[in-house]
């Protein structure tokens, strides 16, 4: 996982070999941050993982928590260029001011059960339980990141097809020709590069469920072929002469208004009717504030396990109040990324407000949510002042520890240097003069 400039990204690593990290585009892991050198460091993967600095300008350093620390106090070990140091899953290290974490891949069986705490979500899952027994097509509606695939999984696992495969395809991730090949399959020689026959996802899901995410992004020609598959229950591979019978259940999802797309002529009306056997709408996270605490605990536990942390941190009341007051335009996906970042930055037993992306969360406070009257966060004014005072003091302390070096201070605080400079101005902290 890479935390750079307030953004989080995840990169899969091979089991063996050498992976370079840096700002240049020819690195296997490209990090767009000015504190990172063009070819900054390398990971050597094998029986163990070795980290090597490649002579970077701002250095590579390992981070480790100080024993029994209650806050994010970290010790730093700077690597000499060319020296290889073994790191374990859960280790975090700096490339300049960018934080990276080596994380163990989650196993497919590690996914927790859905969190169902809000009354609207309880009604929704009750409907899922009733719909699951049938064969009718289901259309899941909701904003990006609300958990449509999680609900599709729940529907599959409660259905008579639970022992069959669950196959998912993101329709917006592939071009039209690749999407057609992935969905319907192809015969050998059907096109350049088709060196062997391949079953499509519809065939691969025989006896199970096919989940088409962002189905509103399907190109018109693929819409026609998918409609035929639904009507005839047969699929024709690209380059084939005879169709093959299939037995699958179709679950689709979109954040678009498909009725409006039909009116515009960008989505076929007959396909819309076929997909919309029954529509289930997932409410956004801002309308189910009562679930944020439990969702956060689930994500914290999962991330701590992936990082091999012996101690699973807990959320402080102040941090939870901030999470519940935020509007979450990115919904559960944004909450998950925020929690991942917080767990990485938290070296002690408690996640504090300073471990959260306060700049972003303050910019869009959430209005009161009528659906969750039991949630009563403290008044925004006093809490905000307290958080700002705490953050200002930590910046001053970091500058003192680094003898006024802003790059080192930003590293200690776990933020990009440009963010630190902006905060110096915002908090009216005199910028240290160069010595």
Tab-separated table of C-alpha atoms in Angstrom:
chain	number	residue	atom	x	y	z
A	1	UNK	CA	0.000	0.000	0.000
A	2	UNK	CA	1.258	3.479	-0.907
A	3	UNK	CA	0.144	6.634	0.919
A	4	UNK	CA	1.207	9.682	-1.108
A	5	UNK	CA	-0.272	13.173	-1.151
A	6	UNK	CA	-3.375	12.095	0.774
A	7	UNK	CA	-4.139	9.306	-1.735
A	8	UNK	CA	-3.976	5.559	-1.143
A	9	UNK	CA	-3.044	2.986	-3.776
A	10	UNK	CA	-2.439	-0.753	-3.665
A	11	UNK	CA	0.033	-2.678	-5.823
A	12	UNK	CA	0.214	-6.471	-6.151
A	13	UNK	CA	3.740	-7.889	-5.925
A	14	UNK	CA	5.085	-11.067	-7.550
A	15	UNK	CA	6.223	-13.956	-5.369
A	16	UNK	CA	9.806	-13.669	-6.650
A	17	UNK	CA	11.971	-11.141	-8.468
A	18	UNK	CA	12.976	-7.479	-8.191
A	19	UNK	CA	10.480	-4.622	-8.058
A	20	UNK	CA	11.654	-1.016	-8.344
A	21	UNK	CA	9.898	1.934	-6.722
A	22	UNK	CA	10.220	5.556	-7.791
A	23	UNK	CA	8.800	8.553	-9.588
A	24	UNK	CA	9.843	7.504	-13.119
A	25	UNK	CA	7.262	5.765	-15.275
A	26	UNK	CA	9.494	2.735	-15.909
A	27	UNK	CA	9.279	1.585	-12.270
A	28	UNK	CA	7.059	-1.370	-11.422
A	29	UNK	CA	5.588	0.796	-8.642
A	30	UNK	CA	5.370	4.401	-9.845
A	31	UNK	CA	4.888	6.990	-7.069
A	32	UNK	CA	3.974	10.520	-8.136
A	33	UNK	CA	5.442	12.501	-5.255
A	34	UNK	CA	8.188	15.169	-5.448
A	35	UNK	CA	9.981	13.739	-2.395
A	36	UNK	CA	10.496	10.424	-4.213
A	37	UNK	CA	13.503	10.029	-6.544
A	38	UNK	CA	13.095	8.783	-10.086
A	39	UNK	CA	14.541	5.392	-9.112
A	40	UNK	CA	14.309	5.481	-5.355
A	41	UNK	CA	14.335	1.943	-3.959
A	42	UNK	CA	13.876	-1.726	-4.794
A	43	UNK	CA	12.167	-4.722	-3.224
A	44	UNK	CA	13.838	-8.123	-3.683
A	45	UNK	CA	11.168	-10.813	-3.374
A	46	UNK	CA	11.807	-14.457	-2.553
A	47	UNK	CA	11.910	-16.540	0.621
A	48	UNK	CA	12.045	-13.172	2.384
A	49	UNK	CA	11.505	-9.584	1.255
A	50	UNK	CA	14.546	-7.288	1.161
A	51	UNK	CA	14.344	-3.486	0.895
A	52	UNK	CA	17.194	-1.595	-0.791
A	53	UNK	CA	17.762	2.141	-1.261
A	54	UNK	CA	19.049	2.943	-4.773
A	55	UNK	CA	20.921	6.113	-3.853
A	56	UNK	CA	17.842	8.307	-3.482
A	57	UNK	CA	18.006	12.025	-2.706
A	58	UNK	CA	15.671	12.008	0.317
A	59	UNK	CA	16.517	8.556	1.624
A	60	UNK	CA	14.678	5.374	2.545
A	61	UNK	CA	13.858	4.695	6.183
A	62	UNK	CA	12.092	1.959	8.107
A	63	UNK	CA	9.460	2.920	10.659
A	64	UNK	CA	8.815	0.995	13.861
A	65	UNK	CA	6.654	1.902	16.856
A	66	UNK	CA	8.212	2.712	20.213
A	67	UNK	CA	7.175	0.030	22.700
A	68	UNK	CA	4.055	0.841	24.750
A	69	UNK	CA	3.608	4.165	22.970
A	70	UNK	CA	0.114	5.567	23.312
A	71	UNK	CA	0.420	7.864	20.323
A	72	UNK	CA	2.043	7.758	16.911
A	73	UNK	CA	5.641	7.926	18.186
A	74	UNK	CA	7.945	6.225	15.710
A	75	UNK	CA	11.607	5.354	15.529
A	76	UNK	CA	13.317	5.809	12.174
A	77	UNK	CA	16.112	3.676	10.715
A	78	UNK	CA	17.629	5.177	7.591
A	79	UNK	CA	19.032	2.728	5.051
A	80	UNK	CA	22.478	3.240	3.567
A	81	UNK	CA	22.393	3.175	-0.270
A	82	UNK	CA	22.912	-0.355	-1.588
A	83	UNK	CA	22.243	-2.036	1.763
A	84	UNK	CA	19.494	-4.667	1.761
A	85	UNK	CA	17.340	-5.040	4.867
A	86	UNK	CA	14.770	-7.784	5.457
A	87	UNK	CA	11.213	-6.561	6.113
A	88	UNK	CA	8.167	-8.552	7.197
A	89	UNK	CA	4.455	-8.190	6.380
A	90	UNK	CA	3.146	-5.201	8.289
A	91	UNK	CA	6.410	-3.267	8.005
A	92	UNK	CA	6.085	0.367	6.988
A	93	UNK	CA	8.811	2.460	5.436
A	94	UNK	CA	9.379	5.929	3.980
A	95	UNK	CA	10.518	6.888	0.509
A	96	UNK	CA	11.091	10.579	1.116
A	97	UNK	CA	7.839	11.713	2.750
A	98	UNK	CA	5.753	8.921	1.196
A	99	UNK	CA	4.664	6.068	3.461
A	100	UNK	CA	4.541	2.499	2.126
A	101	UNK	CA	3.315	-0.638	3.866
A	102	UNK	CA	4.068	-4.258	2.994
A	103	UNK	CA	0.773	-6.043	3.464
A	104	UNK	CA	-0.076	-9.728	3.364
A	105	UNK	CA	-2.718	-10.559	0.752
A	106	UNK	CA	-6.083	-11.310	2.237
A	107	UNK	CA	-7.380	-14.846	1.634
A	108	UNK	CA	-10.673	-15.217	-0.192
A	109	UNK	CA	-12.320	-16.680	2.894
A	110	UNK	CA	-11.335	-13.734	5.079
A	111	UNK	CA	-14.253	-11.496	4.053
A	112	UNK	CA	-16.431	-10.733	7.065
A	113	UNK	CA	-20.207	-10.903	7.037
A	114	UNK	CA	-21.979	-7.700	5.970
A	115	UNK	CA	-22.522	-5.128	8.703
A	116	UNK	CA	-26.280	-4.676	9.181
A	117	UNK	CA	-27.005	-2.052	11.827
A	118	UNK	CA	-29.255	0.459	10.117
A	119	UNK	CA	-33.011	-0.155	9.893
A	120	UNK	CA	-33.034	0.511	6.134
A	121	UNK	CA	-30.237	-2.042	5.656
A	122	UNK	CA	-32.114	-4.606	7.762
A	123	UNK	CA	-35.133	-4.198	5.483
A	124	UNK	CA	-32.880	-4.459	2.420
A	125	UNK	CA	-31.254	-7.702	3.603
A	126	UNK	CA	-34.665	-9.111	4.488
A	127	UNK	CA	-35.648	-8.457	0.872
A	128	UNK	CA	-32.410	-10.120	-0.314
A	129	UNK	CA	-33.317	-13.234	1.686
A	130	UNK	CA	-36.727	-13.361	-0.024
A	131	UNK	CA	-35.351	-12.724	-3.520
A	132	UNK	CA	-32.429	-15.155	-3.189
A	133	UNK	CA	-34.547	-18.299	-3.586
A	134	UNK	CA	-35.775	-17.339	-7.043
A	135	UNK	CA	-34.094	-17.097	-10.453
A	136	UNK	CA	-35.256	-13.580	-11.338
A	137	UNK	CA	-32.583	-11.104	-12.445
A	138	UNK	CA	-31.667	-8.505	-9.822
A	139	UNK	CA	-30.505	-4.923	-10.416
A	140	UNK	CA	-28.600	-3.244	-7.574
A	141	UNK	CA	-28.737	0.553	-7.517
A	142	UNK	CA	-26.708	3.009	-5.474
A	143	UNK	CA	-23.839	5.450	-5.453
A	144	UNK	CA	-20.283	4.368	-6.140
A	145	UNK	CA	-18.732	2.604	-3.172
A	146	UNK	CA	-21.918	1.732	-1.235
A	147	UNK	CA	-21.194	-2.006	-1.279
A	148	UNK	CA	-23.091	-3.347	-4.278
A	149	UNK	CA	-20.751	-6.321	-4.756
A	150	UNK	CA	-21.038	-7.194	-1.045
A	151	UNK	CA	-24.816	-7.321	-1.437
A	152	UNK	CA	-24.483	-9.396	-4.623
A	153	UNK	CA	-22.304	-11.861	-2.668
A	154	UNK	CA	-24.923	-11.999	0.092
A	155	UNK	CA	-27.649	-12.747	-2.447
A	156	UNK	CA	-25.556	-15.530	-4.019
A	157	UNK	CA	-24.650	-17.104	-0.664
A	158	UNK	CA	-28.310	-17.226	0.421
A	159	UNK	CA	-29.489	-18.740	-2.844
A	160	UNK	CA	-29.711	-22.414	-3.923
A	161	UNK	CA	-26.706	-21.578	-6.163
A	162	UNK	CA	-24.414	-20.911	-3.199
A	163	UNK	CA	-22.322	-24.012	-3.931
A	164	UNK	CA	-21.753	-22.790	-7.504
A	165	UNK	CA	-19.299	-20.117	-8.650
A	166	UNK	CA	-19.724	-16.381	-8.138
A	167	UNK	CA	-18.125	-14.591	-11.100
A	168	UNK	CA	-17.825	-10.788	-11.200
A	169	UNK	CA	-16.978	-8.491	-14.096
A	170	UNK	CA	-16.504	-4.719	-13.992
A	171	UNK	CA	-18.017	-3.611	-17.279
A	172	UNK	CA	-16.218	-0.247	-17.319
A	173	UNK	CA	-12.755	-1.794	-16.921
A	174	UNK	CA	-12.463	-3.299	-20.426
A	175	UNK	CA	-12.851	-2.030	-23.968
A	176	UNK	CA	-15.686	-3.324	-26.123
A	177	UNK	CA	-13.762	-6.128	-27.878
A	178	UNK	CA	-12.053	-7.349	-24.695
A	179	UNK	CA	-15.320	-7.127	-22.782
A	180	UNK	CA	-17.059	-9.272	-25.393
A	181	UNK	CA	-14.298	-11.905	-25.234
A	182	UNK	CA	-14.301	-11.967	-21.418
A	183	UNK	CA	-18.072	-12.199	-21.185
A	184	UNK	CA	-18.899	-14.607	-24.022
A	185	UNK	CA	-15.573	-16.394	-24.580
A	186	UNK	CA	-13.860	-17.095	-27.910
A	187	UNK	CA	-12.715	-19.921	-30.141
A	188	UNK	CA	-9.149	-20.570	-31.211
A	189	UNK	CA	-8.159	-18.238	-34.059
A	190	UNK	CA	-11.191	-15.981	-33.584
A	191	UNK	CA	-8.875	-12.959	-33.583
A	192	UNK	CA	-5.175	-12.146	-33.443
A	193	UNK	CA	-3.764	-13.564	-30.222
A	194	UNK	CA	-6.523	-16.151	-29.705
A	195	UNK	CA	-4.086	-19.080	-29.624
A	196	UNK	CA	-6.559	-21.326	-27.812
A	197	UNK	CA	-10.280	-21.521	-27.086
A	198	UNK	CA	-11.470	-19.833	-23.902
A	199	UNK	CA	-14.746	-20.060	-22.029
A	200	UNK	CA	-16.276	-16.708	-21.135
A	201	UNK	CA	-17.463	-15.652	-17.692
A	202	UNK	CA	-21.043	-16.628	-18.498
A	203	UNK	CA	-19.937	-20.213	-19.185
A	204	UNK	CA	-17.522	-20.245	-16.231
A	205	UNK	CA	-20.364	-19.369	-13.851
A	206	UNK	CA	-22.407	-22.445	-14.811
A	207	UNK	CA	-24.739	-23.268	-11.929
A	208	UNK	CA	-23.819	-20.066	-10.122
A	209	UNK	CA	-24.153	-16.298	-10.310
A	210	UNK	CA	-22.720	-13.701	-12.696
A	211	UNK	CA	-22.316	-10.204	-11.248
A	212	UNK	CA	-22.033	-7.400	-13.827
A	213	UNK	CA	-20.809	-4.279	-12.043
A	214	UNK	CA	-21.435	-0.901	-13.730
A	215	UNK	CA	-23.662	-2.542	-16.326
A	216	UNK	CA	-24.644	0.928	-17.540
A	217	UNK	CA	-21.220	1.197	-19.198
A	218	UNK	CA	-21.854	-1.680	-21.647
A	219	UNK	CA	-21.303	-0.680	-25.307
A	220	UNK	CA	-24.389	-0.938	-27.565
A	221	UNK	CA	-23.149	-4.016	-29.491
A	222	UNK	CA	-22.465	-5.921	-26.260
A	223	UNK	CA	-25.904	-4.911	-24.954
A	224	UNK	CA	-27.506	-6.639	-27.971
A	225	UNK	CA	-25.565	-9.867	-27.409
A	226	UNK	CA	-26.220	-9.901	-23.668
A	227	UNK	CA	-29.945	-9.462	-24.300
A	228	UNK	CA	-29.896	-12.501	-26.574
A	229	UNK	CA	-28.096	-14.559	-23.916
A	230	UNK	CA	-30.697	-13.631	-21.295
A	231	UNK	CA	-33.617	-14.444	-23.590
A	232	UNK	CA	-32.275	-17.703	-25.029
A	233	UNK	CA	-30.139	-18.875	-22.089
A	234	UNK	CA	-27.443	-19.676	-24.637
A	235	UNK	CA	-24.077	-18.043	-25.273
A	236	UNK	CA	-22.228	-17.847	-28.577
A	237	UNK	CA	-18.466	-17.573	-28.259
A	238	UNK	CA	-16.640	-15.109	-30.498
A	239	UNK	CA	-15.770	-17.020	-33.665
A	240	UNK	CA	-18.101	-19.953	-32.862
A	241	UNK	CA	-20.920	-21.303	-35.032
A	242	UNK	CA	-23.060	-23.024	-32.420
A	243	UNK	CA	-24.303	-21.525	-29.136
A	244	UNK	CA	-23.851	-23.305	-25.791
A	245	UNK	CA	-26.598	-23.602	-23.209
A	246	UNK	CA	-25.907	-21.983	-19.835
A	247	UNK	CA	-27.556	-21.983	-16.421
A	248	UNK	CA	-26.611	-18.813	-14.553
A	249	UNK	CA	-28.329	-16.141	-12.513
A	250	UNK	CA	-27.632	-12.554	-13.481
A	251	UNK	CA	-27.113	-9.828	-10.883
A	252	UNK	CA	-26.259	-6.364	-12.223
A	253	UNK	CA	-25.290	-3.100	-10.576
A	254	UNK	CA	-24.976	0.524	-11.606
A	255	UNK	CA	-24.680	3.998	-10.125
A	256	UNK	CA	-26.384	5.451	-13.214
A	257	UNK	CA	-30.072	6.256	-13.705
A	258	UNK	CA	-30.770	3.616	-16.362
A	259	UNK	CA	-34.254	4.967	-17.066
A	260	UNK	CA	-32.649	8.287	-18.007
A	261	UNK	CA	-30.052	6.409	-20.125
A	262	UNK	CA	-32.890	4.616	-21.898
A	263	UNK	CA	-34.587	7.963	-22.589
A	264	UNK	CA	-31.310	9.290	-24.035
A	265	UNK	CA	-30.933	6.215	-26.215
A	266	UNK	CA	-27.629	5.088	-24.686
A	267	UNK	CA	-29.088	1.965	-23.044
A	268	UNK	CA	-31.500	-0.518	-24.601
A	269	UNK	CA	-34.961	-0.464	-23.075
A	270	UNK	CA	-35.538	-4.196	-23.634
A	271	UNK	CA	-32.255	-5.056	-21.881
A	272	UNK	CA	-33.168	-2.741	-19.011
A	273	UNK	CA	-36.470	-4.567	-18.524
A	274	UNK	CA	-34.666	-7.921	-18.571
A	275	UNK	CA	-32.049	-6.860	-16.013
A	276	UNK	CA	-34.569	-5.096	-13.799
A	277	UNK	CA	-36.534	-8.157	-12.692
A	278	UNK	CA	-36.344	-6.634	-9.232
A	279	UNK	CA	-34.390	-3.540	-8.219
A	280	UNK	CA	-32.756	-3.097	-4.811
A	281	UNK	CA	-31.456	0.341	-3.830
A	282	UNK	CA	-28.560	0.564	-1.357
A	283	UNK	CA	-28.610	3.796	0.698
A	284	UNK	CA	-25.398	5.855	0.873
A	285	UNK	CA	-23.259	5.693	4.000
A	286	UNK	CA	-24.276	9.218	5.103
A	287	UNK	CA	-27.834	7.870	5.540
A	288	UNK	CA	-26.714	4.982	7.776
A	289	UNK	CA	-24.419	6.691	10.255
A	290	UNK	CA	-25.197	4.069	12.899
A	291	UNK	CA	-23.129	1.532	10.916
A	292	UNK	CA	-19.934	3.598	10.763
A	293	UNK	CA	-18.597	2.471	14.161
A	294	UNK	CA	-19.009	-1.249	13.419
A	295	UNK	CA	-17.752	-0.918	9.837
A	296	UNK	CA	-14.672	0.883	11.160
A	297	UNK	CA	-14.016	-1.870	13.703
A	298	UNK	CA	-14.282	-4.513	10.962
A	299	UNK	CA	-11.845	-2.634	8.715
A	300	UNK	CA	-9.412	-1.972	11.584
A	301	UNK	CA	-9.353	-5.659	12.512
A	302	UNK	CA	-8.881	-6.718	8.883
A	303	UNK	CA	-6.054	-4.269	8.186
A	304	UNK	CA	-4.293	-5.064	11.467
A	305	UNK	CA	-4.374	-8.746	10.501
A	306	UNK	CA	-2.976	-8.040	7.048
A	307	UNK	CA	-0.184	-5.992	8.633
A	308	UNK	CA	0.496	-8.748	11.207
A	309	UNK	CA	-0.089	-6.291	14.034
A	310	UNK	CA	-0.176	-8.086	17.419
A	311	UNK	CA	-2.347	-5.289	18.823
A	312	UNK	CA	-5.562	-4.218	17.077
A	313	UNK	CA	-6.037	-0.475	17.712
A	314	UNK	CA	-9.352	0.977	18.806
A	315	UNK	CA	-11.069	4.205	17.737
A	316	UNK	CA	-10.994	7.095	20.165
A	317	UNK	CA	-14.371	8.795	20.783
A	318	UNK	CA	-13.045	11.959	19.101
A	319	UNK	CA	-11.992	10.053	15.972
A	320	UNK	CA	-15.334	8.244	15.804
A	321	UNK	CA	-17.180	11.564	16.133
A	322	UNK	CA	-15.253	12.881	13.122
A	323	UNK	CA	-16.044	9.762	11.097
A	324	UNK	CA	-19.745	10.015	11.922
A	325	UNK	CA	-19.881	13.736	11.103
A	326	UNK	CA	-18.269	13.380	7.672
A	327	UNK	CA	-20.469	13.130	4.556
A	328	UNK	CA	-18.554	10.230	2.871
A	329	UNK	CA	-19.022	11.016	-0.838
A	330	UNK	CA	-17.011	7.865	-1.610
A	331	UNK	CA	-19.173	5.824	0.797
A	332	UNK	CA	-17.822	2.556	2.272
A	333	UNK	CA	-14.871	2.423	-0.124
A	334	UNK	CA	-13.697	5.829	1.112
A	335	UNK	CA	-14.226	4.786	4.745
A	336	UNK	CA	-12.150	1.646	4.179
A	337	UNK	CA	-9.280	3.648	2.652
A	338	UNK	CA	-9.446	6.165	5.509
A	339	UNK	CA	-9.262	3.384	8.101
A	340	UNK	CA	-6.359	1.695	6.288
A	341	UNK	CA	-4.446	4.968	6.386
A	342	UNK	CA	-5.261	5.483	10.064
A	343	UNK	CA	-4.088	2.000	11.067
A	344	UNK	CA	-0.806	2.524	9.227
A	345	UNK	CA	-0.165	5.881	10.897
A	346	UNK	CA	-1.241	4.698	14.347
A	347	UNK	CA	1.655	3.048	16.175
A	348	UNK	CA	-0.126	2.848	19.523
A	349	UNK	CA	-3.320	1.247	20.821
A	350	UNK	CA	-5.705	4.074	19.870
A	351	UNK	CA	-6.593	5.762	16.582
A	352	UNK	CA	-6.753	9.507	17.219
A	353	UNK	CA	-8.096	12.396	15.102
A	354	UNK	CA	-4.530	13.183	13.958
A	355	UNK	CA	-4.433	9.827	12.149
A	356	UNK	CA	-7.386	10.863	9.950
A	357	UNK	CA	-7.224	13.064	6.809
A	358	UNK	CA	-8.525	16.114	8.680
A	359	UNK	CA	-8.182	18.570	5.782
A	360	UNK	CA	-10.554	16.556	3.608
A	361	UNK	CA	-12.951	15.646	6.388
A	362	UNK	CA	-13.324	19.229	7.589
A	363	UNK	CA	-14.013	20.486	4.082
A	364	UNK	CA	-17.380	18.719	3.766
A	365	UNK	CA	-19.172	18.319	7.110
A	366	UNK	CA	-22.264	16.167	7.026
A	367	UNK	CA	-25.669	17.638	7.781
A	368	UNK	CA	-27.685	15.990	10.581
A	369	UNK	CA	-29.056	12.621	9.505
A	370	UNK	CA	-32.693	12.094	10.467
A	371	UNK	CA	-32.422	8.301	10.051
A	372	UNK	CA	-29.971	8.005	12.948
A	373	UNK	CA	-31.230	10.156	15.847
A	374	UNK	CA	-29.257	8.108	18.385
A	375	UNK	CA	-25.972	9.444	17.028
A	376	UNK	CA	-25.092	12.662	18.824
A	377	UNK	CA	-21.531	13.795	18.043
A	378	UNK	CA	-20.126	16.633	20.136
A	379	UNK	CA	-20.558	20.197	18.851
A	380	UNK	CA	-18.366	20.832	15.802
A	381	UNK	CA	-16.950	24.150	17.012
A	382	UNK	CA	-15.195	23.131	20.277
A	383	UNK	CA	-14.059	19.785	18.847
A	384	UNK	CA	-12.606	21.425	15.770
A	385	UNK	CA	-10.723	23.962	17.886
A	386	UNK	CA	-9.344	21.186	20.082
A	387	UNK	CA	-8.195	19.153	17.074
A	388	UNK	CA	-6.595	22.169	15.416
A	389	UNK	CA	-4.740	23.050	18.628
A	390	UNK	CA	-3.494	19.460	18.910
A	391	UNK	CA	-2.360	19.372	15.289
A	392	UNK	CA	-0.617	22.757	15.598
A	393	UNK	CA	1.290	21.598	18.675
A	394	UNK	CA	2.407	18.375	16.966
A	395	UNK	CA	3.716	20.390	14.009
A	396	UNK	CA	5.663	22.678	16.347
A	397	UNK	CA	7.070	19.637	18.183
A	398	UNK	CA	8.089	17.975	14.920
A	399	UNK	CA	9.891	21.116	13.759
A	400	UNK	CA	11.763	21.257	17.052
A	401	UNK	CA	12.762	17.594	16.808
A	402	UNK	CA	14.054	18.082	13.263
A	403	UNK	CA	15.897	21.341	14.056
A	404	UNK	CA	13.629	23.264	11.698
A	405	UNK	CA	14.106	20.920	8.716
A	406	UNK	CA	10.680	20.938	7.059
A	407	UNK	CA	11.260	17.767	5.035
A	408	UNK	CA	12.224	15.805	8.150
A	409	UNK	CA	9.334	17.310	10.106
A	410	UNK	CA	6.890	16.283	7.370
A	411	UNK	CA	8.369	12.776	7.486
A	412	UNK	CA	7.862	12.577	11.256
A	413	UNK	CA	4.256	13.731	10.825
A	414	UNK	CA	3.570	11.326	7.949
A	415	UNK	CA	2.491	14.000	5.479
A	416	UNK	CA	3.904	15.437	2.234
A	417	UNK	CA	6.147	18.482	2.653
A	418	UNK	CA	3.781	20.684	0.643
A	419	UNK	CA	0.964	19.797	3.044
A	420	UNK	CA	3.164	20.776	5.980
A	421	UNK	CA	3.990	24.125	4.340
A	422	UNK	CA	0.275	24.803	3.824
A	423	UNK	CA	-0.414	24.030	7.482
A	424	UNK	CA	2.385	26.364	8.598
A	425	UNK	CA	0.550	29.159	6.821
A	426	UNK	CA	-2.898	28.077	8.059
A	427	UNK	CA	-1.771	27.879	11.708
A	428	UNK	CA	0.398	31.007	11.452
A	429	UNK	CA	3.544	29.090	12.425
A	430	UNK	CA	6.722	30.965	11.382
A	431	UNK	CA	8.575	29.040	8.697
A	432	UNK	CA	12.097	28.124	9.903
A	433	UNK	CA	14.893	29.919	8.135
A	434	UNK	CA	17.508	27.937	6.260
A	435	UNK	CA	20.791	27.646	8.120
